[in-house]
mmCIF file of C-alpha atoms in Angstrom:
data_model
loop_
_atom_site.group_PDB
_atom_site.id
_atom_site.type_symbol
_atom_site.label_atom_id
_atom_site.label_comp_id
_atom_site.label_asym_id
_atom_site.label_seq_id
_atom_site.Cartn_x
_atom_site.Cartn_y
_atom_site.Cartn_z
ATOM 1 C CA MET A 1 0.021 0.003 -0.024
ATOM 2 C CA LYS A 2 1.332 3.392 -1.007
ATOM 3 C CA SER A 3 2.281 5.671 1.867
ATOM 4 C CA LYS A 4 0.231 8.835 2.327
ATOM 5 C CA TYR A 5 3.409 10.694 2.947
ATOM 6 C CA LEU A 6 5.249 12.573 0.240
ATOM 7 C CA ASP A 7 7.726 14.657 2.248
ATOM 8 C CA ILE A 8 9.886 13.642 5.193
ATOM 9 C CA PHE A 9 11.381 16.132 7.600
ATOM 10 C CA ILE A 10 14.460 14.514 9.351
ATOM 11 C CA ASP A 11 16.383 15.764 12.305
ATOM 12 C CA PHE A 12 20.141 15.516 11.930
ATOM 13 C CA ASP A 13 22.010 15.334 15.270
ATOM 14 C CA ASP A 14 21.736 12.011 17.058
ATOM 15 C CA THR A 15 18.991 10.911 14.591
ATOM 16 C CA LEU A 16 21.217 10.383 11.492
ATOM 17 C CA TYR A 17 24.568 11.807 12.510
ATOM 18 C CA ASP A 18 26.102 10.261 15.655
ATOM 19 C CA THR A 19 26.653 13.649 17.356
ATOM 20 C CA HIS A 20 27.238 12.223 20.839
ATOM 21 C CA GLY A 21 29.613 9.520 19.676
ATOM 22 C CA ASN A 22 31.609 11.871 17.524
ATOM 23 C CA ALA A 23 31.690 14.495 20.303
ATOM 24 C CA VAL A 24 33.043 12.024 22.905
ATOM 25 C CA ILE A 25 35.962 11.421 20.561
ATOM 26 C CA SER A 26 36.471 15.062 19.806
ATOM 27 C CA LEU A 27 36.475 16.060 23.562
ATOM 28 C CA GLN A 28 39.201 13.553 24.222
ATOM 29 C CA GLU A 29 41.211 14.985 21.313
ATOM 30 C CA LEU A 30 40.601 18.468 22.611
ATOM 31 C CA PHE A 31 41.632 17.542 26.086
ATOM 32 C CA GLU A 32 44.932 16.203 24.784
ATOM 33 C CA GLN A 33 45.618 19.028 22.406
ATOM 34 C CA TYR A 34 45.279 21.707 25.127
ATOM 35 C CA ASN A 35 47.088 19.519 27.726
ATOM 36 C CA PHE A 36 44.147 19.823 30.104
ATOM 37 C CA SER A 37 45.552 16.986 32.103
ATOM 38 C CA GLU A 38 47.657 19.687 33.822
ATOM 39 C CA TYR A 39 44.466 21.296 35.133
ATOM 40 C CA PHE A 40 42.066 18.306 35.608
ATOM 41 C CA ASP A 41 42.673 15.117 37.485
ATOM 42 C CA ASN A 42 41.074 13.128 34.673
ATOM 43 C CA LEU A 43 39.023 13.469 31.446
ATOM 44 C CA ASP A 44 35.655 12.950 33.220
ATOM 45 C CA ASP A 45 36.254 16.013 35.355
ATOM 46 C CA PHE A 46 36.233 17.989 32.130
ATOM 47 C CA THR A 47 33.678 16.191 30.115
ATOM 48 C CA VAL A 48 30.944 15.528 32.716
ATOM 49 C CA PRO A 49 30.334 19.283 33.354
ATOM 50 C CA PHE A 50 30.628 19.838 29.606
ATOM 51 C CA TRP A 51 27.724 17.429 28.869
ATOM 52 C CA GLU A 52 25.565 18.870 31.719
ATOM 53 C CA ALA A 53 26.072 22.398 30.429
ATOM 54 C CA ASN A 54 25.737 21.357 26.774
ATOM 55 C CA GLU A 55 22.328 19.699 27.321
ATOM 56 C CA GLN A 56 20.905 22.568 29.385
ATOM 57 C CA LEU A 57 22.067 25.260 27.065
ATOM 58 C CA TRP A 58 20.792 23.528 23.816
ATOM 59 C CA ALA A 59 17.404 23.219 25.476
ATOM 60 C CA GLN A 60 17.456 26.955 26.226
ATOM 61 C CA TYR A 61 18.608 27.798 22.779
ATOM 62 C CA ALA A 62 15.809 25.807 21.250
ATOM 63 C CA LEU A 63 13.346 27.874 23.190
ATOM 64 C CA GLY A 64 15.018 31.118 22.129
ATOM 65 C CA GLU A 65 16.094 31.923 25.746
ATOM 66 C CA ILE A 66 19.819 32.347 24.937
ATOM 67 C CA THR A 67 21.804 33.274 21.872
ATOM 68 C CA ARG A 68 24.099 31.152 19.788
ATOM 69 C CA ASP A 69 27.119 33.176 20.984
ATOM 70 C CA PHE A 70 26.203 32.617 24.597
ATOM 71 C CA LEU A 71 25.846 28.913 24.076
ATOM 72 C CA ILE A 72 29.064 28.554 22.308
ATOM 73 C CA ILE A 73 31.152 30.328 25.156
ATOM 74 C CA GLU A 74 29.165 29.151 28.173
ATOM 75 C CA ARG A 75 29.263 25.442 27.319
ATOM 76 C CA PHE A 76 33.024 25.641 27.719
ATOM 77 C CA ARG A 77 33.162 28.305 30.379
ATOM 78 C CA ARG A 78 31.416 26.093 32.898
ATOM 79 C CA PRO A 79 33.627 22.966 32.555
ATOM 80 C CA LEU A 80 36.861 25.037 32.243
ATOM 81 C CA SER A 81 36.022 26.846 35.421
ATOM 82 C CA PHE A 82 36.726 23.532 37.264
ATOM 83 C CA GLY A 83 40.212 23.499 35.896
ATOM 84 C CA ARG A 84 43.002 24.337 38.450
ATOM 85 C CA GLY A 85 44.692 27.519 37.314
ATOM 86 C CA LEU A 86 42.619 27.968 34.259
ATOM 87 C CA ASP A 87 41.208 31.280 33.427
ATOM 88 C CA PRO A 88 37.967 30.649 31.375
ATOM 89 C CA SER A 89 37.972 34.107 29.802
ATOM 90 C CA GLU A 90 35.553 34.677 26.958
ATOM 91 C CA ALA A 91 38.438 34.776 24.415
ATOM 92 C CA PHE A 92 39.872 31.450 25.717
ATOM 93 C CA CYS A 93 36.475 29.763 25.644
ATOM 94 C CA LEU A 94 35.871 30.966 22.171
ATOM 95 C CA GLU A 95 39.195 29.641 21.033
ATOM 96 C CA VAL A 96 38.527 26.235 22.658
ATOM 97 C CA SER A 97 35.091 26.158 21.057
ATOM 98 C CA ASP A 98 36.448 26.925 17.591
ATOM 99 C CA CYS A 99 38.950 24.126 17.917
ATOM 100 C CA TYR A 100 36.338 21.645 19.237
ATOM 101 C CA LEU A 101 33.893 22.450 16.402
ATOM 102 C CA GLU A 102 36.708 22.063 13.868
ATOM 103 C CA ILE A 103 37.634 18.651 15.242
ATOM 104 C CA CYS A 104 33.973 17.512 15.633
ATOM 105 C CA SER A 105 32.805 18.668 12.255
ATOM 106 C CA ASN A 106 35.322 16.423 10.465
ATOM 107 C CA LYS A 107 34.055 13.258 12.182
ATOM 108 C CA SER A 108 32.151 10.986 9.966
ATOM 109 C CA GLY A 109 30.276 8.717 12.303
ATOM 110 C CA VAL A 110 26.556 8.091 11.734
ATOM 111 C CA VAL A 111 23.850 6.300 13.651
ATOM 112 C CA GLU A 112 23.449 2.630 12.832
ATOM 113 C CA GLY A 113 21.175 2.139 9.964
ATOM 114 C CA CYS A 114 21.421 5.739 8.667
ATOM 115 C CA TYR A 115 22.538 5.080 5.096
ATOM 116 C CA GLU A 116 20.183 2.083 4.735
ATOM 117 C CA LEU A 117 17.201 4.251 5.794
ATOM 118 C CA LEU A 118 18.104 7.083 3.542
ATOM 119 C CA ASP A 119 18.731 4.849 0.518
ATOM 120 C CA TYR A 120 15.338 3.131 1.159
ATOM 121 C CA LEU A 121 13.541 6.476 1.361
ATOM 122 C CA LYS A 122 15.197 7.921 -1.714
ATOM 123 C CA GLN A 123 14.494 4.825 -3.712
ATOM 124 C CA ASN A 124 10.841 4.932 -2.754
ATOM 125 C CA GLY A 125 10.429 8.410 -4.044
ATOM 126 C CA TYR A 126 10.167 10.451 -0.850
ATOM 127 C CA LYS A 127 11.359 14.058 -0.779
ATOM 128 C CA LEU A 128 13.889 14.371 2.171
ATOM 129 C CA HIS A 129 14.312 17.547 4.061
ATOM 130 C CA LEU A 130 16.895 17.966 6.780
ATOM 131 C CA CYS A 131 15.564 19.998 9.732
ATOM 132 C CA SER A 132 18.076 21.057 12.322
ATOM 133 C CA ASN A 133 18.742 23.653 15.010
ATOM 134 C CA GLY A 134 22.524 23.213 14.458
ATOM 135 C CA PHE A 135 24.849 26.016 13.503
ATOM 136 C CA HIS A 136 25.039 26.658 9.687
ATOM 137 C CA GLU A 137 28.735 26.216 9.003
ATOM 138 C CA VAL A 138 29.071 23.257 11.312
ATOM 139 C CA GLN A 139 26.125 21.370 9.977
ATOM 140 C CA TYR A 140 27.352 21.650 6.313
ATOM 141 C CA LYS A 141 30.760 20.411 7.254
ATOM 142 C CA LYS A 142 29.314 17.401 9.211
ATOM 143 C CA LEU A 143 27.005 16.632 6.262
ATOM 144 C CA ALA A 144 30.042 16.603 3.959
ATOM 145 C CA SER A 145 32.210 14.564 6.378
ATOM 146 C CA SER A 146 29.483 11.888 6.657
ATOM 147 C CA HIS A 147 28.622 11.959 2.940
ATOM 148 C CA LEU A 148 24.948 12.740 3.662
ATOM 149 C CA THR A 149 24.577 16.025 1.734
ATOM 150 C CA GLU A 150 23.357 14.491 -1.533
ATOM 151 C CA TYR A 151 20.372 12.575 0.133
ATOM 152 C CA PHE A 152 18.463 15.841 0.864
ATOM 153 C CA ASP A 153 16.261 17.887 -1.362
ATOM 154 C CA THR A 154 16.271 20.700 1.108
ATOM 155 C CA ILE A 155 18.341 21.581 4.141
ATOM 156 C CA VAL A 156 16.360 23.674 6.627
ATOM 157 C CA LEU A 157 18.485 25.245 9.370
ATOM 158 C CA SER A 158 17.195 27.360 12.200
ATOM 159 C CA GLU A 159 19.649 30.095 11.452
ATOM 160 C CA ASP A 160 18.196 30.422 7.989
ATOM 161 C CA ALA A 161 14.670 30.160 9.368
ATOM 162 C CA GLY A 162 15.295 32.856 12.057
ATOM 163 C CA ALA A 163 13.673 30.513 14.576
ATOM 164 C CA ASN A 164 14.368 27.207 16.207
ATOM 165 C CA LYS A 165 12.470 23.925 16.474
ATOM 166 C CA PRO A 166 9.945 23.443 18.130
ATOM 167 C CA SER A 167 8.520 26.879 17.288
ATOM 168 C CA ASN A 168 5.701 27.212 14.724
ATOM 169 C CA GLU A 169 7.797 29.907 12.943
ATOM 170 C CA TYR A 170 10.464 27.260 12.190
ATOM 171 C CA PHE A 171 7.992 24.830 10.809
ATOM 172 C CA GLU A 172 6.179 27.533 8.779
ATOM 173 C CA TYR A 173 9.469 28.378 7.194
ATOM 174 C CA ALA A 174 10.120 24.713 6.446
ATOM 175 C CA PHE A 175 6.811 24.366 4.665
ATOM 176 C CA ARG A 176 7.533 27.526 2.557
ATOM 177 C CA VAL A 177 10.988 26.386 1.396
ATOM 178 C CA THR A 178 10.126 22.784 0.837
ATOM 179 C CA ASN A 179 6.606 23.239 -0.623
ATOM 180 C CA ALA A 180 5.486 20.401 1.786
ATOM 181 C CA GLN A 181 2.014 20.088 3.078
ATOM 182 C CA PRO A 182 1.356 19.068 6.737
ATOM 183 C CA ALA A 183 -1.078 16.287 5.806
ATOM 184 C CA SER A 184 1.448 14.441 3.561
ATOM 185 C CA THR A 185 4.559 15.178 5.799
ATOM 186 C CA ILE A 186 6.119 13.201 8.611
ATOM 187 C CA MET A 187 8.916 14.230 11.018
ATOM 188 C CA ILE A 188 11.588 11.838 12.157
ATOM 189 C CA GLY A 189 13.601 12.884 15.228
ATOM 190 C CA ASP A 190 15.090 11.841 18.541
ATOM 191 C CA ASN A 191 14.038 14.746 20.706
ATOM 192 C CA LEU A 192 10.475 14.618 22.061
ATOM 193 C CA LYS A 193 10.323 18.452 22.638
ATOM 194 C CA THR A 194 12.047 19.974 19.622
ATOM 195 C CA ASP A 195 11.235 17.394 17.001
ATOM 196 C CA ILE A 196 8.076 15.561 18.117
ATOM 197 C CA LEU A 197 6.145 18.309 20.021
ATOM 198 C CA GLY A 198 7.217 20.828 17.383
ATOM 199 C CA ALA A 199 5.973 18.636 14.540
ATOM 200 C CA LYS A 200 2.728 17.753 16.380
ATOM 201 C CA ASN A 201 1.990 21.433 16.949
ATOM 202 C CA ALA A 202 2.605 22.046 13.349
ATOM 203 C CA GLY A 203 0.086 19.400 12.336
ATOM 204 C CA ILE A 204 2.613 16.884 11.154
ATOM 205 C CA ASP A 205 2.746 13.157 11.958
ATOM 206 C CA GLN A 206 5.868 12.070 13.802
ATOM 207 C CA ILE A 207 8.262 9.121 14.208
ATOM 208 C CA TYR A 208 9.913 9.355 17.558
ATOM 209 C CA PHE A 209 13.360 7.724 17.358
ATOM 210 C CA ASN A 210 13.722 6.544 21.016
ATOM 211 C CA ARG A 211 17.357 5.846 20.600
ATOM 212 C CA ARG A 212 18.140 5.479 24.247
ATOM 213 C CA GLY A 213 15.022 3.504 25.126
ATOM 214 C CA GLY A 214 13.488 5.980 27.577
ATOM 215 C CA GLN A 215 9.795 5.744 28.333
ATOM 216 C CA VAL A 216 7.298 8.031 26.685
ATOM 217 C CA SER A 217 5.074 9.300 29.336
ATOM 218 C CA ASN A 218 2.024 9.210 27.108
ATOM 219 C CA ARG A 219 1.900 7.064 24.016
ATOM 220 C CA SER A 220 -0.661 9.309 22.405
ATOM 221 C CA GLU A 221 2.074 11.989 22.283
ATOM 222 C CA VAL A 222 3.547 10.347 19.178
ATOM 223 C CA THR A 223 2.272 8.848 15.917
ATOM 224 C CA TYR A 224 4.902 6.202 15.831
ATOM 225 C CA GLU A 225 7.852 5.214 18.059
ATOM 226 C CA VAL A 226 10.890 3.211 17.111
ATOM 227 C CA THR A 227 14.163 2.299 18.895
ATOM 228 C CA SER A 228 16.101 1.775 15.655
ATOM 229 C CA LEU A 229 16.291 3.440 12.333
ATOM 230 C CA LYS A 230 15.627 0.092 10.630
ATOM 231 C CA GLU A 231 12.201 -0.122 12.190
ATOM 232 C CA ILE A 232 11.225 2.946 10.091
ATOM 233 C CA LEU A 233 11.426 0.822 6.989
ATOM 234 C CA THR A 234 8.246 -1.046 8.130
ATOM 235 C CA ILE A 235 6.367 2.221 8.614
ATOM 236 C CA LEU A 236 7.145 4.140 5.390
#
């Protein structure tokens, strides 16, 4: 039976691109490059506060509560403030951030099943639109590094939209640039708030990629739920 969907909005980070896995490797390389072992007893003393800050700041950024520049500096200022004898000045945090983004954007790791899913969707005639809150120059580098660029008919980034997922403004912009219609569009993403709630509020069906196996508080919140990308092949 032919799917009712024509257009697919797909989140990028930790849905297709293994952002967390690539970042773990990049943070270790950053730690070594800056000789942070002189200031921290171990790698975890640096990375644990980084991850805590990163998660909180991206959530705030998605809601428009902080700026991109604040996020970039603050997510390193907080962990660096734990380093003995380190001065987490704005200039130094920005330098470390630039180095981290350069390292990270050249990593090619993708989530298991990524290429198989995209090949299947393209072969079955779906129009694919990447929908991301990530930074413009970084996302294009990561797309190139992971050889994913050519799969997408449209790349919809929040910086181009002037708004972040989950806002209606973001999805309205996505509809305009893709010519997609809500009734024949479905959103695939790993974040319940930015991807799934945003899509639901925009009138789009959703596939929640529950990659880490957490419980959805209310199953009626999502149209479909999967724990692997491979499962999506049975839906679309």
